[in-house]
mmCIF file of C-alpha atoms in Angstrom:
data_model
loop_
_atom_site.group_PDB
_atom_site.id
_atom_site.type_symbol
_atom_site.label_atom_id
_atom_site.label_comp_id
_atom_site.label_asym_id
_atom_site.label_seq_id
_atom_site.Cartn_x
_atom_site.Cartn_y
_atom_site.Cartn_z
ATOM 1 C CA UNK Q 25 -25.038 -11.170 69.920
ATOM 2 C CA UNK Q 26 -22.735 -8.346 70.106
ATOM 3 C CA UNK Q 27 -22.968 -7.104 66.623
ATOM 4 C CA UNK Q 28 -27.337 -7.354 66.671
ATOM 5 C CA UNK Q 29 -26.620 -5.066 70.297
ATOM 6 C CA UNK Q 30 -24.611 -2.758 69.278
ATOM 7 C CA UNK Q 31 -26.343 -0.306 66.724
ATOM 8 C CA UNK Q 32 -30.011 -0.635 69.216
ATOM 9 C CA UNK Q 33 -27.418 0.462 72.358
ATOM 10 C CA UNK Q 34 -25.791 3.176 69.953
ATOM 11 C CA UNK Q 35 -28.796 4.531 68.506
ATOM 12 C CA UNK Q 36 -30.186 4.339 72.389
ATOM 13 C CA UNK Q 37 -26.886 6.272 74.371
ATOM 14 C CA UNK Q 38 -27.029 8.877 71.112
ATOM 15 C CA UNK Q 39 -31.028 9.368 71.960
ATOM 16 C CA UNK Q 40 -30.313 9.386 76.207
ATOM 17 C CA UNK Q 41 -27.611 12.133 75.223
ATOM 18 C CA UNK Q 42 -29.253 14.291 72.713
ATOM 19 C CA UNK Q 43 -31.110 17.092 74.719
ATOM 20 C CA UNK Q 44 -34.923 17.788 73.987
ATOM 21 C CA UNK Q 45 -35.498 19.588 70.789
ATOM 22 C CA UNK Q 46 -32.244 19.202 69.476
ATOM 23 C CA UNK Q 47 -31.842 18.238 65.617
ATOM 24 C CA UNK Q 48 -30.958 14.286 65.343
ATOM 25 C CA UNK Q 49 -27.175 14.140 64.529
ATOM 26 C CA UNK Q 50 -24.496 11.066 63.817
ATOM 27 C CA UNK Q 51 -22.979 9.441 66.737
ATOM 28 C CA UNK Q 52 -20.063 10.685 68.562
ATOM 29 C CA UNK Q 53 -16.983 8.279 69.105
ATOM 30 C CA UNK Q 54 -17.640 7.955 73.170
ATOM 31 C CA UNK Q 55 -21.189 7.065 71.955
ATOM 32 C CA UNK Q 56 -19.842 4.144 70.076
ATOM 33 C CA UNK Q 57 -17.215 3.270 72.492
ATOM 34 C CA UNK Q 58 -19.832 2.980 75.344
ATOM 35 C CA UNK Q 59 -22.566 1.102 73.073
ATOM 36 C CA UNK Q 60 -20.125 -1.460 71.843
ATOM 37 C CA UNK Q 61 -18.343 -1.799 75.061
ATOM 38 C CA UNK Q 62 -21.984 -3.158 76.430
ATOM 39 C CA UNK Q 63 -22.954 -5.247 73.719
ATOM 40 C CA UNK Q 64 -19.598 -6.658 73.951
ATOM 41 C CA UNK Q 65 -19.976 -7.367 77.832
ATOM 42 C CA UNK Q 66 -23.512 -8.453 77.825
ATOM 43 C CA UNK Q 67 -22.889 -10.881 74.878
ATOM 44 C CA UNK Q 68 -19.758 -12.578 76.691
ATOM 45 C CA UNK Q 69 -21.639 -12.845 79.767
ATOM 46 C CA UNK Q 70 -24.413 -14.692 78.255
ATOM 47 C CA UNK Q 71 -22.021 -17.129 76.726
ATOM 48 C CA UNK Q 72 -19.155 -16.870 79.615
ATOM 49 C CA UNK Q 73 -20.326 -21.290 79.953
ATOM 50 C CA UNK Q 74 -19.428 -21.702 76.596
ATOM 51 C CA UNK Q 75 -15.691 -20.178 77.461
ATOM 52 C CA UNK Q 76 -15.562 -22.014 80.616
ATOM 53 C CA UNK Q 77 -16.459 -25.766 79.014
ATOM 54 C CA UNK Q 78 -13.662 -24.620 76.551
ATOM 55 C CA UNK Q 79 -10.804 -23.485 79.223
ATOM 56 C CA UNK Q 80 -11.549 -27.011 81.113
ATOM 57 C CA UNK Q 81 -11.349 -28.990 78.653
ATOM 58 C CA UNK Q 82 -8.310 -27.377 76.960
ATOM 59 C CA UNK Q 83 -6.935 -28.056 80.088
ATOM 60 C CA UNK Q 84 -7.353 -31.467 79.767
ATOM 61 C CA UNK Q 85 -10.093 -32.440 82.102
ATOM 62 C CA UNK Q 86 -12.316 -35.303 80.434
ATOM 63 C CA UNK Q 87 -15.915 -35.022 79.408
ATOM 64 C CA UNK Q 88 -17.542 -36.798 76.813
ATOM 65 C CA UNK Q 89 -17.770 -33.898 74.420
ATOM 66 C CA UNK Q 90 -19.361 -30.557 75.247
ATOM 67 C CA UNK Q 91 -22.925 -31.699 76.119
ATOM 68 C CA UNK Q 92 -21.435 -33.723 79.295
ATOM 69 C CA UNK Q 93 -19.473 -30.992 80.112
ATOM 70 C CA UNK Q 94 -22.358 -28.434 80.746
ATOM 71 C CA UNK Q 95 -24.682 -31.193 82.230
ATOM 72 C CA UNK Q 96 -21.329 -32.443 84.817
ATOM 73 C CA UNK Q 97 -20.263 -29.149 85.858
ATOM 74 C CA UNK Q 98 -24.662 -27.803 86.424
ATOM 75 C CA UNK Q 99 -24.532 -31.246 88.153
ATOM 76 C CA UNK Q 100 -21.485 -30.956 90.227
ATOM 77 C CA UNK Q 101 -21.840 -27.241 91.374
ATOM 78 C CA UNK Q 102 -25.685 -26.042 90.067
ATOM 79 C CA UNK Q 103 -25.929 -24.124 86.672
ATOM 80 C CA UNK Q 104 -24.406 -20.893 88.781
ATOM 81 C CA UNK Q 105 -21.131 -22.615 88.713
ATOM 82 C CA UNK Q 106 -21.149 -22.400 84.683
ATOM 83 C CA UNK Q 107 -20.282 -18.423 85.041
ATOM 84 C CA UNK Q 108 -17.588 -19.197 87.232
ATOM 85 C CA UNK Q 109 -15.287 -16.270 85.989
ATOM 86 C CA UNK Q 110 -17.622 -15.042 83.538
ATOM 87 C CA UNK Q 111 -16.449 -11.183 85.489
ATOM 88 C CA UNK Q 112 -12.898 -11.173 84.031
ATOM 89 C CA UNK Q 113 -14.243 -12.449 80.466
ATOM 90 C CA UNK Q 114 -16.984 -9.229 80.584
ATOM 91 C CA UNK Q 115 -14.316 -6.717 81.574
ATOM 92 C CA UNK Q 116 -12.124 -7.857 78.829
ATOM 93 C CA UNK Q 117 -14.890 -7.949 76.060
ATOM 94 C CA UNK Q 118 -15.918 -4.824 76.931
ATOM 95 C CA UNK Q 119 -12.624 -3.023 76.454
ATOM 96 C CA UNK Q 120 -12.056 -5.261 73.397
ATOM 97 C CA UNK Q 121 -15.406 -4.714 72.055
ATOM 98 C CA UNK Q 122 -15.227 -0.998 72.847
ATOM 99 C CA UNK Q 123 -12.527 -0.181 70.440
ATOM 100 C CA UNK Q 124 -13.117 -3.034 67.967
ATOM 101 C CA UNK Q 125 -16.727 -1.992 67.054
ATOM 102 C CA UNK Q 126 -16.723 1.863 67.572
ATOM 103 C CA UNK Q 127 -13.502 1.317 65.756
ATOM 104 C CA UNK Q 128 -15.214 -0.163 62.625
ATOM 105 C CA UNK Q 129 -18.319 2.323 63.110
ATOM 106 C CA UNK Q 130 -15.894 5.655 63.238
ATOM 107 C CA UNK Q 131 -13.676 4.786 60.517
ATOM 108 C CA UNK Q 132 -16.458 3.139 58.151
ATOM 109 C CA UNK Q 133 -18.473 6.272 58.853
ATOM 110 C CA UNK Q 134 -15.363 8.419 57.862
ATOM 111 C CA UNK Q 135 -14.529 6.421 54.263
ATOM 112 C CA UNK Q 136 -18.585 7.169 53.647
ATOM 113 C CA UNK Q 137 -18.058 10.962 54.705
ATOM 114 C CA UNK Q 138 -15.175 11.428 51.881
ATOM 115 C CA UNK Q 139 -17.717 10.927 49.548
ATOM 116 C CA UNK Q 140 -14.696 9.159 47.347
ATOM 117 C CA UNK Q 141 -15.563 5.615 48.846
ATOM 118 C CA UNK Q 142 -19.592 3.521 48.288
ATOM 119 C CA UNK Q 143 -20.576 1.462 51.047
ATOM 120 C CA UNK Q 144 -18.852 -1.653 49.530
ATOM 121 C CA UNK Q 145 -16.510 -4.201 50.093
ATOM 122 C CA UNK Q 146 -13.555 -1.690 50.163
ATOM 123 C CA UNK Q 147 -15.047 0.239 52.714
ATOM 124 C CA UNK Q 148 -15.748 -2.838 54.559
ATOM 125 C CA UNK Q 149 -12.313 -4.469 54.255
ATOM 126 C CA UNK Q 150 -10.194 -0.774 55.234
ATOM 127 C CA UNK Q 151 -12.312 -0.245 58.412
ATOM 128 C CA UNK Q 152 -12.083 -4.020 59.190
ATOM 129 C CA UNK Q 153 -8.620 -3.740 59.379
ATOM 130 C CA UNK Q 154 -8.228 -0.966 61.246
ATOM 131 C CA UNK Q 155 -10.786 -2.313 63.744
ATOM 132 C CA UNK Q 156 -8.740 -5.802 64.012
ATOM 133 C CA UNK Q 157 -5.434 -3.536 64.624
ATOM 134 C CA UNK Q 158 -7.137 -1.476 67.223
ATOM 135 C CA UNK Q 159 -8.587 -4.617 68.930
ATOM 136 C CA UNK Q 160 -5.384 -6.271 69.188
ATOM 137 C CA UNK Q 161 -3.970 -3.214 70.475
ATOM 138 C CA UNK Q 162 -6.793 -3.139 73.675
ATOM 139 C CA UNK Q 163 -7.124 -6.725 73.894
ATOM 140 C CA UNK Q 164 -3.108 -7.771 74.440
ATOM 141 C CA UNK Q 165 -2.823 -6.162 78.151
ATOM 142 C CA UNK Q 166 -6.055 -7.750 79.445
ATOM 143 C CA UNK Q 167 -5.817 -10.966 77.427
ATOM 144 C CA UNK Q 168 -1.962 -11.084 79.151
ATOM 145 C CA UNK Q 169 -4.035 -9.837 82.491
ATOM 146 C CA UNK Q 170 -6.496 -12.732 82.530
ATOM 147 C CA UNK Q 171 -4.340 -15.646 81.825
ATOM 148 C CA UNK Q 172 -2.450 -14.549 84.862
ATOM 149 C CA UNK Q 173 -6.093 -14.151 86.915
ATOM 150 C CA UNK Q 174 -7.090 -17.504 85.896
ATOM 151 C CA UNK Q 175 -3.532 -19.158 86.755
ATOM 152 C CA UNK Q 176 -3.214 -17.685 90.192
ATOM 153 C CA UNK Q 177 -6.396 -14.967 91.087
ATOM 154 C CA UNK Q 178 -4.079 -14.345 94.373
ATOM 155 C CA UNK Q 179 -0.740 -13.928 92.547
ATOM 156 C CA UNK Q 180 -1.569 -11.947 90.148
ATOM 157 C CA UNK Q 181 -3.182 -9.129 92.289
ATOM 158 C CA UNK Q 182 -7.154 -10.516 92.561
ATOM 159 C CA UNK Q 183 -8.484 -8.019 89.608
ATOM 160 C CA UNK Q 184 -7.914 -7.119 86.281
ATOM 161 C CA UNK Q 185 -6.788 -3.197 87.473
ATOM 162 C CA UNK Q 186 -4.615 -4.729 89.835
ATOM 163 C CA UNK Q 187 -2.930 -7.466 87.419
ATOM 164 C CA UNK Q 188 -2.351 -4.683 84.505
ATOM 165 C CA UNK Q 189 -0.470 -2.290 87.243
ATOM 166 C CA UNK Q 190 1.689 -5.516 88.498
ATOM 167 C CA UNK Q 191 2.842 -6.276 84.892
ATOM 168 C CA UNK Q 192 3.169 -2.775 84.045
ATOM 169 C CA UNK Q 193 5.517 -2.031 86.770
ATOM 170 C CA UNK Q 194 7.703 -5.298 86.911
ATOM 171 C CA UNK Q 195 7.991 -5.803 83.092
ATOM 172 C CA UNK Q 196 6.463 -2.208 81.909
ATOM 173 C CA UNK Q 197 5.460 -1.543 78.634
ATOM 174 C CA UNK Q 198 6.733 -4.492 76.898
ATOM 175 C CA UNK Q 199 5.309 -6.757 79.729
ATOM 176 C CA UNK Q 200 1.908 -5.726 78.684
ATOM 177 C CA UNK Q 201 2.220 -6.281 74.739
ATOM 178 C CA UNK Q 202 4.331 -9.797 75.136
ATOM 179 C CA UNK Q 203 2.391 -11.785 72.702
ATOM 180 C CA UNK Q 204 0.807 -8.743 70.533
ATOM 181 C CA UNK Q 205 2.198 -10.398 66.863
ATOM 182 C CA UNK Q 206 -0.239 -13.377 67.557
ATOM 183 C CA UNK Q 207 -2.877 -12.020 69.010
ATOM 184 C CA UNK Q 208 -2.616 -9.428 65.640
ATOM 185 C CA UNK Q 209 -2.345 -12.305 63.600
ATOM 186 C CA UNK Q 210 -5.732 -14.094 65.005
ATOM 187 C CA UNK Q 211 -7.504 -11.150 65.683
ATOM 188 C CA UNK Q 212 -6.697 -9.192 62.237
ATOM 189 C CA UNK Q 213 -7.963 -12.165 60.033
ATOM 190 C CA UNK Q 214 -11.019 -12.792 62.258
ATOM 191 C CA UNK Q 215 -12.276 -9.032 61.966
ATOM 192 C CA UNK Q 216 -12.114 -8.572 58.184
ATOM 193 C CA UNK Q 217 -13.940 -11.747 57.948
ATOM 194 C CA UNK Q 218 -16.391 -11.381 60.383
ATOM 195 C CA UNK Q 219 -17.314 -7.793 59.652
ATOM 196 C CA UNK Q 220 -17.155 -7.959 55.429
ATOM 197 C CA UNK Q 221 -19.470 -11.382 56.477
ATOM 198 C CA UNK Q 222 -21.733 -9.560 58.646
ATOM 199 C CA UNK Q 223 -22.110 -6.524 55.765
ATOM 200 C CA UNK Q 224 -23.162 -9.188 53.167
ATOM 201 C CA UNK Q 225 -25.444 -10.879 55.387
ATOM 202 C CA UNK Q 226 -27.107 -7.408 56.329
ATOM 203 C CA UNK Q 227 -26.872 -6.239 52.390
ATOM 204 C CA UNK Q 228 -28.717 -9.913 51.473
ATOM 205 C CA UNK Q 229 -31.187 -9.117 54.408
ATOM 206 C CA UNK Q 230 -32.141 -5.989 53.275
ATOM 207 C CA UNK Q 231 -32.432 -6.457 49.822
ATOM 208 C CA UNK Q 232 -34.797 -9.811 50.445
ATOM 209 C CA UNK Q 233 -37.245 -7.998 53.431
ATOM 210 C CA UNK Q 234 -37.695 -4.891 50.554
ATOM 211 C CA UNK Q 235 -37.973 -7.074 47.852
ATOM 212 C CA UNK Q 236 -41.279 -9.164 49.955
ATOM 213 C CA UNK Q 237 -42.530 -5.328 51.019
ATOM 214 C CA UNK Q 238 -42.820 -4.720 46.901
ATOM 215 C CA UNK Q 239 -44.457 -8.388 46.598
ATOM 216 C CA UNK Q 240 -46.813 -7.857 48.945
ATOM 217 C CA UNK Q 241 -47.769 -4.303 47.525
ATOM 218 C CA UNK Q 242 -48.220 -5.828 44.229
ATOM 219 C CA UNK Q 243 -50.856 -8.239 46.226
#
């Protein structure tokens, strides 16, 4: 969801920004920071259920596989009570999403610009990585943040501005980063093989939707 999102909101918040008459230029780092901080958001909120069936039964409440779960909790508390938290889950994707796609976009953008690099696997795998990096860097303090919010909303300060100030000033700096390495280590992995995935797929996609425009101008 996020990555179909992002380039339509992109393209969209360059177009809003760009005054009348202006030439059509590349986007600008806020540009991508806003667009994939929204797809981000708007893609975890439609799936925030999903997230929530997963927490409860992590947590070791019993359902007989996902299906009940959905069907008992709509059942229990109406099909509202399935975004039950879904606010902390969009403020943290759209930080994370933020600097993990406009991350990839920049960086990819700036390999093509040296005009050393082809839009290839290389490119792909360099700004993956640096997008998996960043991510892990933005998503550490609010992933810390919303454990705490979903332990104890009160205890932890009732928002996700309140909770980051709380750990920042009783454990400071290292307070907010406990935990980075893994969060690195799972988030590092999953962006070079999501995005170098994603490429291919959009390479393959191409190259089959031009190659039935040239069948059907043969027809």
């Amino acid at each position: 969801v996020k990555m179909f999102l992002y380039e339509p909101i992109r393209d969209a918040v360059l177009k809003a920004s760009t005054k009348e008459g202006e030439p059509p230029s590349q986007p600008k780092l806020w540009q991508m920071i806003v667009a994939g901080g929204i797809a981000g958001a708007v893609g975890t909120f439609l799936t925030s259920p999903t997230d929530l069936v997963k927490i409860r039964m992590q947590s070791g409440v019993k359902y007989d596989g996902v299906v009940d779960a959905f069907s008992t909790i709509a059942a229990a508390s109406g099909v509202l009570s399935l975004w039950d938290g879904w606010a902390p889950n969009v403020q943290r994707s759209f930080i994370v999403n933020a600097a993990e796609l406009a991350t990839y976009d920049a960086f990819k953008q700036l390999l093509l610009r040296l005009q050393f690099f082809k839009d290839g696997l290389l490119v792909h795998t360099l700004a993956s990585s640096c997008a998996g990096l960043v991510a892990a860097l933005a998503s550490t303090p609010v992933d810390r943040a919303k454990t705490l919010l979903m332990t104890d909303r009160a205890a932890a300060g009732g928002s996700l501005l309140a909770c980051l100030v709380k750990i920042a000033r009783s454990k400071g700096l290292a307070g907010l980063y406990q935990g980075f390495l893994a969060t690195w280590m799972r988030l590092g992995p999953w962006a070079f093989l999501f995005f170098v995935c994603f490429e291919q797929y959009r390479a393959t996609a191409n190259k089959l939707t031009a190659a039935s425009s040239d069948s059907d101008k043969d027809e």
